[in-house]
PDB file of C-alpha atoms in Angstrom:
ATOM      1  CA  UNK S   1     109.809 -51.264-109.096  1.00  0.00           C
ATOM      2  CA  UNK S   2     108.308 -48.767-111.681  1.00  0.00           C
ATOM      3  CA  UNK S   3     109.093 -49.394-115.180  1.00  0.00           C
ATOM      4  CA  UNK S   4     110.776 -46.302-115.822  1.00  0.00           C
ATOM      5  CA  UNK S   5     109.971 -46.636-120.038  1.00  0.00           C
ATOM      6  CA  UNK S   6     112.068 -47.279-122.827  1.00  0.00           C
ATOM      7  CA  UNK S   7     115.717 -45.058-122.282  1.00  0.00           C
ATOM      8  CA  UNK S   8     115.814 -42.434-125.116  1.00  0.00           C
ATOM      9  CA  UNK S   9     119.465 -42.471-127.070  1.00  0.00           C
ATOM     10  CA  UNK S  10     121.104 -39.304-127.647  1.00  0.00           C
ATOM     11  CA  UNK S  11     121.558 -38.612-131.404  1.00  0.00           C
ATOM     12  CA  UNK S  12     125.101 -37.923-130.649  1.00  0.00           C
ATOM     13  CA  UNK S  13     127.807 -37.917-128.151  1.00  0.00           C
ATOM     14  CA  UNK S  14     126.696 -35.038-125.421  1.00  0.00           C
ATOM     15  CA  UNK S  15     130.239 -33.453-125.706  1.00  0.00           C
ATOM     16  CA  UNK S  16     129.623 -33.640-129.593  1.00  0.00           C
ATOM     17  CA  UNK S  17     126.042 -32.459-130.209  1.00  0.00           C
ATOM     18  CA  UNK S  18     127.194 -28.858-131.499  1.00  0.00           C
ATOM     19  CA  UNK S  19     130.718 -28.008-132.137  1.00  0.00           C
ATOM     20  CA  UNK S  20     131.694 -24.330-131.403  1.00  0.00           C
ATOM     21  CA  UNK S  21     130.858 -22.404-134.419  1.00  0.00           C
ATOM     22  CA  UNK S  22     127.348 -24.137-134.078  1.00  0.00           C
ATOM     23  CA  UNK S  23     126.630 -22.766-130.725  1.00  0.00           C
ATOM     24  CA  UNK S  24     127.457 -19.251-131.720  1.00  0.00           C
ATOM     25  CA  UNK S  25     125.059 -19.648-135.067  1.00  0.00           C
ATOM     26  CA  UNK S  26     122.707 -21.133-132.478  1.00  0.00           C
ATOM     27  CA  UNK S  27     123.151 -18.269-129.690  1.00  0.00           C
ATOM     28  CA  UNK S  28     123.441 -15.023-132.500  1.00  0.00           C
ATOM     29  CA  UNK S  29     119.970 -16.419-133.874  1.00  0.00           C
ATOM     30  CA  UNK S  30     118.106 -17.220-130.186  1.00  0.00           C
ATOM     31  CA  UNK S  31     119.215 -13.439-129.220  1.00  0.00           C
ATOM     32  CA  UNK S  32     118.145 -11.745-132.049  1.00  0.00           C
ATOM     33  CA  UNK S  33     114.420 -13.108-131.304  1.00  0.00           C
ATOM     34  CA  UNK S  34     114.615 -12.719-127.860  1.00  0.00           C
ATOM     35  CA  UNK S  35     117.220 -10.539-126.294  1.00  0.00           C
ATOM     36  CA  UNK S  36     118.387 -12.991-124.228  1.00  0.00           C
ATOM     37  CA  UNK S  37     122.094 -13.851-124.321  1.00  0.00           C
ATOM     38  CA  UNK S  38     122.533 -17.589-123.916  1.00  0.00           C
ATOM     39  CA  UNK S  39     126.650 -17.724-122.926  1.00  0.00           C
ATOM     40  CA  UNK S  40     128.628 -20.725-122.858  1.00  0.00           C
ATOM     41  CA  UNK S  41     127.970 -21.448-119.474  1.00  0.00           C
ATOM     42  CA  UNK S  42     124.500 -21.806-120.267  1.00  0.00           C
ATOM     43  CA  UNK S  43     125.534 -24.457-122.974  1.00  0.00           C
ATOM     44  CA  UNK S  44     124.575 -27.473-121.453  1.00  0.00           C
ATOM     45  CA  UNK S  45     121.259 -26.032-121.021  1.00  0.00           C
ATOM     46  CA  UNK S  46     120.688 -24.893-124.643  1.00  0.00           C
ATOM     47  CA  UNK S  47     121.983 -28.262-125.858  1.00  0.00           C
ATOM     48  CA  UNK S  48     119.614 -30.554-124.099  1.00  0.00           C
ATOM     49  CA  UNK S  49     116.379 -28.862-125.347  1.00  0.00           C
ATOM     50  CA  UNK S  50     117.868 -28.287-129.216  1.00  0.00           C
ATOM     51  CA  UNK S  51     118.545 -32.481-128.788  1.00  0.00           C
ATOM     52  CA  UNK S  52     114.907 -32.758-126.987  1.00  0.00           C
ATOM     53  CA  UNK S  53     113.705 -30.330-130.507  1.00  0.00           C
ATOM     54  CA  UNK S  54     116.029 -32.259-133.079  1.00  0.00           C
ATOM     55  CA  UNK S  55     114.646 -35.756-131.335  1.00  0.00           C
ATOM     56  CA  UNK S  56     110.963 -34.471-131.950  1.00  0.00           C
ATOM     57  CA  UNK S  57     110.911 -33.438-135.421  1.00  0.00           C
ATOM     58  CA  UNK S  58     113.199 -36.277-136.403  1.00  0.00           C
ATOM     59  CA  UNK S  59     116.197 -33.785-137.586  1.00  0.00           C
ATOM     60  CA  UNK S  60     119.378 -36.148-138.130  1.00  0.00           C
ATOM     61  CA  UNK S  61     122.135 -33.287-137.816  1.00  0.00           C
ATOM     62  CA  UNK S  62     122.007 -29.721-136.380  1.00  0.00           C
ATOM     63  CA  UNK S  63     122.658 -28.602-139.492  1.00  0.00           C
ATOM     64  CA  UNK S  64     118.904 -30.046-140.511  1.00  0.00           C
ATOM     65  CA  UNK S  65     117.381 -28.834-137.543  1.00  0.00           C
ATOM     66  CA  UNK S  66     118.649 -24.996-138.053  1.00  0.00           C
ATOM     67  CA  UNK S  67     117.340 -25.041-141.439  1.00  0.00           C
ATOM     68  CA  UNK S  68     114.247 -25.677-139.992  1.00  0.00           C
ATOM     69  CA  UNK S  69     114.738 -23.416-137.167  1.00  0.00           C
ATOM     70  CA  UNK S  70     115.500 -20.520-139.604  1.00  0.00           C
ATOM     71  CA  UNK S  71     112.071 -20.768-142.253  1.00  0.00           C
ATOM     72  CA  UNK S  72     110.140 -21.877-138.929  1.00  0.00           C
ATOM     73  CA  UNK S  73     108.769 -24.597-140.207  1.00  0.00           C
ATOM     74  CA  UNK S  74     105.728 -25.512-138.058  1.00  0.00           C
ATOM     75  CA  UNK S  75     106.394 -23.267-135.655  1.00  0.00           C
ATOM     76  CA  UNK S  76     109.356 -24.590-134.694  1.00  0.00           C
ATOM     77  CA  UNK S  77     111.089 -20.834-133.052  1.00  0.00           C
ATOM     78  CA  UNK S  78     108.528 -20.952-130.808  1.00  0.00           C
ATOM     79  CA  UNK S  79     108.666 -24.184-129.579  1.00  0.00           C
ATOM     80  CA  UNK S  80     112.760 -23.616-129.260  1.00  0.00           C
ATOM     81  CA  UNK S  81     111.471 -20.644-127.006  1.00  0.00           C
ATOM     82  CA  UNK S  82     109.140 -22.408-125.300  1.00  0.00           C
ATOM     83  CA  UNK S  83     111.975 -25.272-124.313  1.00  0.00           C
ATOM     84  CA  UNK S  84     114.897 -22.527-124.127  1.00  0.00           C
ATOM     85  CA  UNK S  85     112.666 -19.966-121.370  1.00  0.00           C
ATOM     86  CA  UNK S  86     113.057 -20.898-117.565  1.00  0.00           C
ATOM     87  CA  UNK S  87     109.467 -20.201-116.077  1.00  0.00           C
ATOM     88  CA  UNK S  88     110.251 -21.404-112.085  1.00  0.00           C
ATOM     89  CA  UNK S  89     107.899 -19.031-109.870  1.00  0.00           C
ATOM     90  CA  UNK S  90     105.063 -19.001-107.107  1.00  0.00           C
ATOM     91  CA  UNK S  91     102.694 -17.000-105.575  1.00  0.00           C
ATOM     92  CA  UNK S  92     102.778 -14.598-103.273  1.00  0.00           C
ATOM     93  CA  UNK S  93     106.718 -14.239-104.328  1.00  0.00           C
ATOM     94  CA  UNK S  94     108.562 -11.284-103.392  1.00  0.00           C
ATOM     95  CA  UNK S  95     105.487  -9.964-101.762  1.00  0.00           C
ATOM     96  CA  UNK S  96     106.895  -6.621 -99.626  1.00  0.00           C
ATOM     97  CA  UNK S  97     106.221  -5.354-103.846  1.00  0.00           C
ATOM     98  CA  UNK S  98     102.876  -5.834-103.586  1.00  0.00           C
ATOM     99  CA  UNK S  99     102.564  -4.180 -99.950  1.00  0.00           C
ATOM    100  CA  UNK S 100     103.946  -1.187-101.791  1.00  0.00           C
ATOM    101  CA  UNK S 101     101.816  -1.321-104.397  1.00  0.00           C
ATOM    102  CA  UNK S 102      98.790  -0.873-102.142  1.00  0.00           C
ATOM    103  CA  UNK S 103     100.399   1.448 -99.693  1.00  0.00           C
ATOM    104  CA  UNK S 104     102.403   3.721-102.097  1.00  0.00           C
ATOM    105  CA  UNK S 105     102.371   3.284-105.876  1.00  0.00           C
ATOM    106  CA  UNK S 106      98.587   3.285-106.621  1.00  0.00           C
ATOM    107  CA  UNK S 107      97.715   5.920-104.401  1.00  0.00           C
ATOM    108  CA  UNK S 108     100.114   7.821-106.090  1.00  0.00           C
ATOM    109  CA  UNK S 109      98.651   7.236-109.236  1.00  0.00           C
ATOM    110  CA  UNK S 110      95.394   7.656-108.273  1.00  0.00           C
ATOM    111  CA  UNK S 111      96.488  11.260-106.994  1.00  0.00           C
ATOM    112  CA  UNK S 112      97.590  12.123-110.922  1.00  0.00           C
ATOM    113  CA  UNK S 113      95.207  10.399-112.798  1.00  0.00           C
ATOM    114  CA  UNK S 114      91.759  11.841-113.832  1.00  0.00           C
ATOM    115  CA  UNK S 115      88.958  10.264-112.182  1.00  0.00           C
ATOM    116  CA  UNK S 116      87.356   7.450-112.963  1.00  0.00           C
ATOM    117  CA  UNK S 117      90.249   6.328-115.248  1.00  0.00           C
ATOM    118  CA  UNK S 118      91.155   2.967-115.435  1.00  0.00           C
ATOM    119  CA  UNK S 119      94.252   1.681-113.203  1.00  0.00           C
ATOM    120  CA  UNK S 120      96.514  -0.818-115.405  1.00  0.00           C
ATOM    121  CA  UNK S 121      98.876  -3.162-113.976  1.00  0.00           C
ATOM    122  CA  UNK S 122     101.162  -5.008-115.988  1.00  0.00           C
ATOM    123  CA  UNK S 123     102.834  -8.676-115.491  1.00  0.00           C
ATOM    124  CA  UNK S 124     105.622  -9.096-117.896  1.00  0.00           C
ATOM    125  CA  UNK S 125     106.899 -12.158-118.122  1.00  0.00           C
ATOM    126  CA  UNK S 126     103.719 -13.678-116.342  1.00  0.00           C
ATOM    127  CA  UNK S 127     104.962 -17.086-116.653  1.00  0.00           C
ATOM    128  CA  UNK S 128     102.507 -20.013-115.996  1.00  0.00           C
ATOM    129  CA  UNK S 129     100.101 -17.049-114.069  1.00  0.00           C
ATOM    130  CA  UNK S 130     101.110 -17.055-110.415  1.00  0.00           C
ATOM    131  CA  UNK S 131     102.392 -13.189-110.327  1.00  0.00           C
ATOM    132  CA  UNK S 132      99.443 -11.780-112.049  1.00  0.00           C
ATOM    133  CA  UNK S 133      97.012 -14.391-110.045  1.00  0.00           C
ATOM    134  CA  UNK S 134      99.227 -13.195-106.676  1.00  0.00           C
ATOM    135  CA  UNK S 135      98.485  -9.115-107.733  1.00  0.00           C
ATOM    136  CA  UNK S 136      94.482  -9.862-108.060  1.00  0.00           C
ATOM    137  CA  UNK S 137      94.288 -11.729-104.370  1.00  0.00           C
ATOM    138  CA  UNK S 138      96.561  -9.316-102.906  1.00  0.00           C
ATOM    139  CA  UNK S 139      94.154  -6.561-103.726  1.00  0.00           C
ATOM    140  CA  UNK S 140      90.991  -8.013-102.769  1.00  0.00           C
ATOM    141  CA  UNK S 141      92.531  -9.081 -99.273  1.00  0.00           C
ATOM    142  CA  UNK S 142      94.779  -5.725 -98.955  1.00  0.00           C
ATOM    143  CA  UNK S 143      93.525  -3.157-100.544  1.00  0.00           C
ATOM    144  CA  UNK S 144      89.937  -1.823 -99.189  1.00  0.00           C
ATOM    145  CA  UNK S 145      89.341   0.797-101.766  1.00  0.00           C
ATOM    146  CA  UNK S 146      89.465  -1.888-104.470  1.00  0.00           C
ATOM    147  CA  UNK S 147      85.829  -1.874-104.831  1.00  0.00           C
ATOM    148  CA  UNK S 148      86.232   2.123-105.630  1.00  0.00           C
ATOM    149  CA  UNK S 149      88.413   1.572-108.911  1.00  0.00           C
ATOM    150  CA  UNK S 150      88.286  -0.184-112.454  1.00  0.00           C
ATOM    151  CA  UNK S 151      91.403  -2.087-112.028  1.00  0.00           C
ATOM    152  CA  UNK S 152      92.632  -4.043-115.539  1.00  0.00           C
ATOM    153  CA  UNK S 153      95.518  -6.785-115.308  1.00  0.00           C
ATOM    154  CA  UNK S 154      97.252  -7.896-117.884  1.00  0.00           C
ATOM    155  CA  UNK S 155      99.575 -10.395-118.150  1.00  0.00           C
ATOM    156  CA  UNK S 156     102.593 -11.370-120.704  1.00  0.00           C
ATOM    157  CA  UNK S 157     105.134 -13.371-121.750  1.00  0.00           C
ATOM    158  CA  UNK S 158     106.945 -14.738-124.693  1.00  0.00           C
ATOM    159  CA  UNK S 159     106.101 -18.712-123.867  1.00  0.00           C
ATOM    160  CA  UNK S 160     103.108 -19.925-125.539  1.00  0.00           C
ATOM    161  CA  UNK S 161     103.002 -22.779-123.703  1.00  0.00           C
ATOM    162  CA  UNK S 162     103.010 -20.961-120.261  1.00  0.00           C
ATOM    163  CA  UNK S 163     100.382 -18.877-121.390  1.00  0.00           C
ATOM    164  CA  UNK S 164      98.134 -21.269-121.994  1.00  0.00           C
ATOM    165  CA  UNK S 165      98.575 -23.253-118.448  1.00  0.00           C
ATOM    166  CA  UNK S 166      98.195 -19.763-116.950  1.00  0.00           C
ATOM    167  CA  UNK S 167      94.863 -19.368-118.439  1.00  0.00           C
ATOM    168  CA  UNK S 168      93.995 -22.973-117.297  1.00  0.00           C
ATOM    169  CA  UNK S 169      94.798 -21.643-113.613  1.00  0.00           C
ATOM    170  CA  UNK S 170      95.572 -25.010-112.732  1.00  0.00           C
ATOM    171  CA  UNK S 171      98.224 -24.900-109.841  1.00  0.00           C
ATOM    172  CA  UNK S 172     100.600 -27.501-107.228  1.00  0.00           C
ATOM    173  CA  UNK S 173     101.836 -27.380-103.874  1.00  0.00           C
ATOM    174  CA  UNK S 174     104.678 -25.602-104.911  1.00  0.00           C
ATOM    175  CA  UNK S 175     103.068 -22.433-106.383  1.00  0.00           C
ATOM    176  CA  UNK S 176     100.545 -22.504-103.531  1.00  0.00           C
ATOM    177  CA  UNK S 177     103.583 -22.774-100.556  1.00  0.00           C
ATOM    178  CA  UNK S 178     103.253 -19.230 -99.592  1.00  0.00           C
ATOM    179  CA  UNK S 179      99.442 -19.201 -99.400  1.00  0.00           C
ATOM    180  CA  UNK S 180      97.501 -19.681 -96.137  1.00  0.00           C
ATOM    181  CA  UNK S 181      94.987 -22.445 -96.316  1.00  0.00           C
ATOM    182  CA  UNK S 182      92.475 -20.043 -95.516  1.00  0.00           C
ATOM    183  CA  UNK S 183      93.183 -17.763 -98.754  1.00  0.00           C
ATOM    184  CA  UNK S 184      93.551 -21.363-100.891  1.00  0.00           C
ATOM    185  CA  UNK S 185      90.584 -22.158 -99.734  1.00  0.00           C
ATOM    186  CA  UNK S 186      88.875 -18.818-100.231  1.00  0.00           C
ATOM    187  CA  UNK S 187      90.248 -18.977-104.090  1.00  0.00           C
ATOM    188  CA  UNK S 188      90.775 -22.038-105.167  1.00  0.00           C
ATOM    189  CA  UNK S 189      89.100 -25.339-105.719  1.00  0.00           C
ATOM    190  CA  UNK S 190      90.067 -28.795-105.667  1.00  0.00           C
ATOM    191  CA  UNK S 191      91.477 -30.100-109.179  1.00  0.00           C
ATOM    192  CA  UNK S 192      92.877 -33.124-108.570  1.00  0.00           C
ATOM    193  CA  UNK S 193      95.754 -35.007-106.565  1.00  0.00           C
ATOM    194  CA  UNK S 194      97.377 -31.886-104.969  1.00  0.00           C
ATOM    195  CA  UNK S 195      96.726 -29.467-107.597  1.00  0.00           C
ATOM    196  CA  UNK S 196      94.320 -26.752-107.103  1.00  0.00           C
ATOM    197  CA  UNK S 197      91.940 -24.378-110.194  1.00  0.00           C
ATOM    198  CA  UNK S 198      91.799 -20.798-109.148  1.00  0.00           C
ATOM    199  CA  UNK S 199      88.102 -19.255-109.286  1.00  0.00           C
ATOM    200  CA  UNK S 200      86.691 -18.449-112.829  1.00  0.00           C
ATOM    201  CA  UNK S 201      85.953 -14.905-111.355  1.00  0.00           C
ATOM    202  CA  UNK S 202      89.609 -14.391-110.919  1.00  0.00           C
ATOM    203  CA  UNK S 203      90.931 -15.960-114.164  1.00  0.00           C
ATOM    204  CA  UNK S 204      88.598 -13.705-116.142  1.00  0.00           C
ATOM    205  CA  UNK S 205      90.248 -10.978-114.402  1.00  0.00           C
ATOM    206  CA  UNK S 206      93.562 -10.859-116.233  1.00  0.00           C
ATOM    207  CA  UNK S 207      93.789 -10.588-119.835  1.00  0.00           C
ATOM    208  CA  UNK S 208      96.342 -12.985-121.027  1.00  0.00           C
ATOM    209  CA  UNK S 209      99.091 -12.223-124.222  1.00  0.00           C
ATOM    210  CA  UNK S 210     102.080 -12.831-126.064  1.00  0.00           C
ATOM    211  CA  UNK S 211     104.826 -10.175-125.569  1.00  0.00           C
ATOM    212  CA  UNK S 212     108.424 -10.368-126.299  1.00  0.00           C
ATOM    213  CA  UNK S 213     109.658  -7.029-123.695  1.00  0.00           C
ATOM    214  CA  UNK S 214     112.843  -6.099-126.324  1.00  0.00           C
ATOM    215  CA  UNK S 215     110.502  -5.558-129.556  1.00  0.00           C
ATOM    216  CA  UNK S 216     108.434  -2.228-129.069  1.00  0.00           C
ATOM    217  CA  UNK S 217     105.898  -3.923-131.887  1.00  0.00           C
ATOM    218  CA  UNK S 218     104.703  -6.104-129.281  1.00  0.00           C
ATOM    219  CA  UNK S 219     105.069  -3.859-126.282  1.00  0.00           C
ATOM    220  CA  UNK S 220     103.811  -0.585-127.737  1.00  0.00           C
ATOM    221  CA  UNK S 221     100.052  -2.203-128.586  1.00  0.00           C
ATOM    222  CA  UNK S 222      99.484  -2.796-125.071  1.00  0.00           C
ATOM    223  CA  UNK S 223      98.903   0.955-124.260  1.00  0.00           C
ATOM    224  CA  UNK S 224     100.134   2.526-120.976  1.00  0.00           C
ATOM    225  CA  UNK S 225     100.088   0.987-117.626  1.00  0.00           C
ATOM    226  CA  UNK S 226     100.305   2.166-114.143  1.00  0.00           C
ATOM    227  CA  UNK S 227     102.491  -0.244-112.598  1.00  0.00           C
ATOM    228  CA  UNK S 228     104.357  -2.904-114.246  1.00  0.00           C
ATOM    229  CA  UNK S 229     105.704  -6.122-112.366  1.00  0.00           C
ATOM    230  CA  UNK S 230     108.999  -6.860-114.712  1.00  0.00           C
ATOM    231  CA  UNK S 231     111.098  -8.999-112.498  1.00  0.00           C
ATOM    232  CA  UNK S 232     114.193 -11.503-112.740  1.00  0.00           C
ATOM    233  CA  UNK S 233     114.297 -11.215-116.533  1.00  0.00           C
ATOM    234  CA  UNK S 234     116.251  -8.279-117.798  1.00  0.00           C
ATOM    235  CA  UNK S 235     118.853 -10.761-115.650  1.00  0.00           C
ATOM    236  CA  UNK S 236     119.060 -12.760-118.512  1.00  0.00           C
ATOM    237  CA  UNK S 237     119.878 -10.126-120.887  1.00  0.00           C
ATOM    238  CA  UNK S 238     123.469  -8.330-122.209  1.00  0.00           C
ATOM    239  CA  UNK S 239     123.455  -5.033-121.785  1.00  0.00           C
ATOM    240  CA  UNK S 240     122.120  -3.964-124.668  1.00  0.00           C
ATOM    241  CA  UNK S 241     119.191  -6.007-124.595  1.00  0.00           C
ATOM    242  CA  UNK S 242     118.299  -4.229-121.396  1.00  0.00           C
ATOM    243  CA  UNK S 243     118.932  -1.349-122.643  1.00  0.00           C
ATOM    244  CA  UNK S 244     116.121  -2.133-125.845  1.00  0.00           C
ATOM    245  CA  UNK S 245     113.588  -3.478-122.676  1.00  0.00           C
ATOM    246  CA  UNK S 246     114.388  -0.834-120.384  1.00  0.00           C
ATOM    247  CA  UNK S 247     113.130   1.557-122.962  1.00  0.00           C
ATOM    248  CA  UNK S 248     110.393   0.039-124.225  1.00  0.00           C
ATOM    249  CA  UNK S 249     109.470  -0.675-120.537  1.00  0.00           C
ATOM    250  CA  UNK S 250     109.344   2.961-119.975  1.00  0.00           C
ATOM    251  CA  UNK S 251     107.168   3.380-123.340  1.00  0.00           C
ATOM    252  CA  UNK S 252     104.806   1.230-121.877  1.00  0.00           C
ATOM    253  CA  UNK S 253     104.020   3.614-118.664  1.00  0.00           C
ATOM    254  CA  UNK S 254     102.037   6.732-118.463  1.00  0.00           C
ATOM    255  CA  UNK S 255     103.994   9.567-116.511  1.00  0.00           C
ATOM    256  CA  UNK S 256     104.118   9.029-113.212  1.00  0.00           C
ATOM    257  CA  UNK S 257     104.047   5.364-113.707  1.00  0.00           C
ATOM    258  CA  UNK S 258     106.193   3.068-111.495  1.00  0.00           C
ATOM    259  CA  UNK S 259     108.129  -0.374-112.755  1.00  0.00           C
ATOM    260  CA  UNK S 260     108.515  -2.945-110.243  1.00  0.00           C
ATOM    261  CA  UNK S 261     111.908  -5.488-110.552  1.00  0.00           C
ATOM    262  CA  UNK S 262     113.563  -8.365-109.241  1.00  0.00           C
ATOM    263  CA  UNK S 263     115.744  -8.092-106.066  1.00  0.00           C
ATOM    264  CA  UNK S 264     118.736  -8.513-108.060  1.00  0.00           C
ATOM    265  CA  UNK S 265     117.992  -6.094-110.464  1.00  0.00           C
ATOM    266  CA  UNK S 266     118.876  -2.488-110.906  1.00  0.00           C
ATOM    267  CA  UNK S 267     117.483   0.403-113.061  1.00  0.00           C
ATOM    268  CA  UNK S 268     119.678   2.432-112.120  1.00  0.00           C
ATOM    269  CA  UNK S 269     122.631   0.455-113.712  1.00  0.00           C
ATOM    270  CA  UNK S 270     120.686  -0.242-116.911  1.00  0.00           C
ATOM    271  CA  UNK S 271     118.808   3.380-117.979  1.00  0.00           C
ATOM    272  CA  UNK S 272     118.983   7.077-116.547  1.00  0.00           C
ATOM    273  CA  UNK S 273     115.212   7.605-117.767  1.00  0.00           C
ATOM    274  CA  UNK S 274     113.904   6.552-114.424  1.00  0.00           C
ATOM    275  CA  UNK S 275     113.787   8.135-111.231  1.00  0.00           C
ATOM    276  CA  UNK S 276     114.240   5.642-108.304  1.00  0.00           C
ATOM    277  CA  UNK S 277     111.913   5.914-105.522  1.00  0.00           C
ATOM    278  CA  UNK S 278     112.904   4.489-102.224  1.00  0.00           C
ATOM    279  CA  UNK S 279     109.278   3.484-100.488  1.00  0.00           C
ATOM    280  CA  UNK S 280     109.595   1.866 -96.809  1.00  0.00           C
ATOM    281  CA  UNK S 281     108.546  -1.406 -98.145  1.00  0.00           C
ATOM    282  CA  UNK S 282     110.065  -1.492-101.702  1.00  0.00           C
ATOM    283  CA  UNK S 283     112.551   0.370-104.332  1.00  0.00           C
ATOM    284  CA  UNK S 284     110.882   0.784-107.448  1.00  0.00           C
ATOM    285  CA  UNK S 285     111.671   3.020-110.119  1.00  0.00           C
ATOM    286  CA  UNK S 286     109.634   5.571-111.704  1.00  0.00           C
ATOM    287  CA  UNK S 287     108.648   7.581-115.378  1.00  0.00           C
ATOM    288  CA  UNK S 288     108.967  10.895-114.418  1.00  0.00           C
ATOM    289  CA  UNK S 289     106.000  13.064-114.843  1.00  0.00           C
ATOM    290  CA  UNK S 290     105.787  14.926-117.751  1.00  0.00           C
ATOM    291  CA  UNK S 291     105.160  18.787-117.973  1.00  0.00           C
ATOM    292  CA  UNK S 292     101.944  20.030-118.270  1.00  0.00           C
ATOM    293  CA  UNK S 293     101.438  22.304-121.663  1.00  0.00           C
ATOM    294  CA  UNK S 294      98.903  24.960-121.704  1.00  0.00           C
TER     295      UNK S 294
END
């Protein structure tokens, strides 16, 4: 048998570790730095990794920990981020996107834009690296006039912590499921007990940073891309929250630019300042093009 380690003791009672009133303070202050609206069936969830934060920095009552929580001391909002963000993905995922990105949406751009300009994609949230990772491969392996264009990738999200394992590259099985063996092989090397590194080349392709998509202060400094990959997050936002990253989303694209998200996600419902466009591999939604003055 494997010693499984000392058992760690709640601080209190699980049905008693914040009392209604609590949770709301709790929620009203997690949604005003994210946009994300953590409900009460998500309660269980929130209260496990505020006990996993109040158990770290040794807070004896809720009411200790949110005072800390609200002058960040140490860093402590982030952390709470960090813990509160769901970052489950692989590579490869939701790929017919990326067929339409190399059949459709950058030819299309590449038909409007002035030559020689640069082609910027955008991965927002990145997570731990695999979508951004996924976009590079997929255009060295599918798109043949890759060699033709200065393509930039950059990459986002509001969790530190994912950040920095997606700059690591370091990857398991389960991110790698959807890869042949012939394309892990071709980018990856060995790092370990089932865990793979992807190639230096490729990891000093995408430029890594923090981003939270519903404040246009950290949105607007990244310029205007192309194509942005945005996809199952705006699911964990109320409406107006979506609203706020809608907007900003569309900010963040030069006319003509195309947003990419999740399959159970809809522009449509969210903004009228996109046009949908209904490719035979994808629906993705569009900035309109502006007119041209002069």
């Amino acid at each position: 048998m494997i010693a499984s380690g000392p058992k760690r003791r709640p601080l209190v009672a699980e049905s008693e570790l914040l009392d209604a009133e609590e949770y709301r303070r709790l929620c009203d202050y997690l949604y005003r730095r994210t946009g994300m609206a953590f409900t009460e069936a998500r309660r269980y969830f929130v209260e496990r990794r505020v006990e996993d934060r109040m158990i770290a920095t040794g807070s004896s009552s809720f009411a200790s920990y949110f005072a800390r929580l609200r002058v960040n001391m140490e860093g402590e909002v982030e952390k709470l981020i960090n813990a509160a963000t769901v970052n489950e993905t692989y590579f490869y995922r939701e790929d017919h996107q990326f067929t339409c990105l190399t059949s459709n949406m950058l030819q299309e751009r590449l038909r409007v834009k002035p030559p020689g300009e640069v082609l910027r994609i955008w991965s927002v949230p990145c997570s731990t690296g695999e979508e951004p990772y996924s976009i590079a491969i997929w255009l060295l392996e599918n798109w043949p006039e890759v060699d033709a264009h200065d393509v930039e990738i950059v990459a986002s999200d509001i969790d530190t912590n994912v950040l920095n394992a997606a700059r690591s590259g370091i990857f398991g099985k389960r991110a790698l499921m959807r890869l042949s063996a012939g394309l892990t092989g071709k980018y990856f090397t060995r790092a370990g007990p089932e865990h793979w590194q992807i190639l230096d080349e490729l990891r000093q392709s995408v430029r890594f940073t923090a981003a939270n998509i519903v404040a246009q202060t950290e949105t607007r400094p990244h310029g205007l891309f192309d194509v942005i990959f945005c996809r199952n997050l705006l699911i964990y936002f109320d409406d107006t929250s979506r609203r706020i990253a809608a907007e900003n989303l569309y900010e963040s694209l030069a006319p003509g630019g195309y947003v990419c998200l999740g399959h159970a996600e809809s522009m449509s419902r969210i903004s009228p300042l996109f046009e949908v466009c209904r490719f035979a591999d994808a629906i993705v939604y569009r900035r309109p093009l502006e007119a041209k003055h002069g």
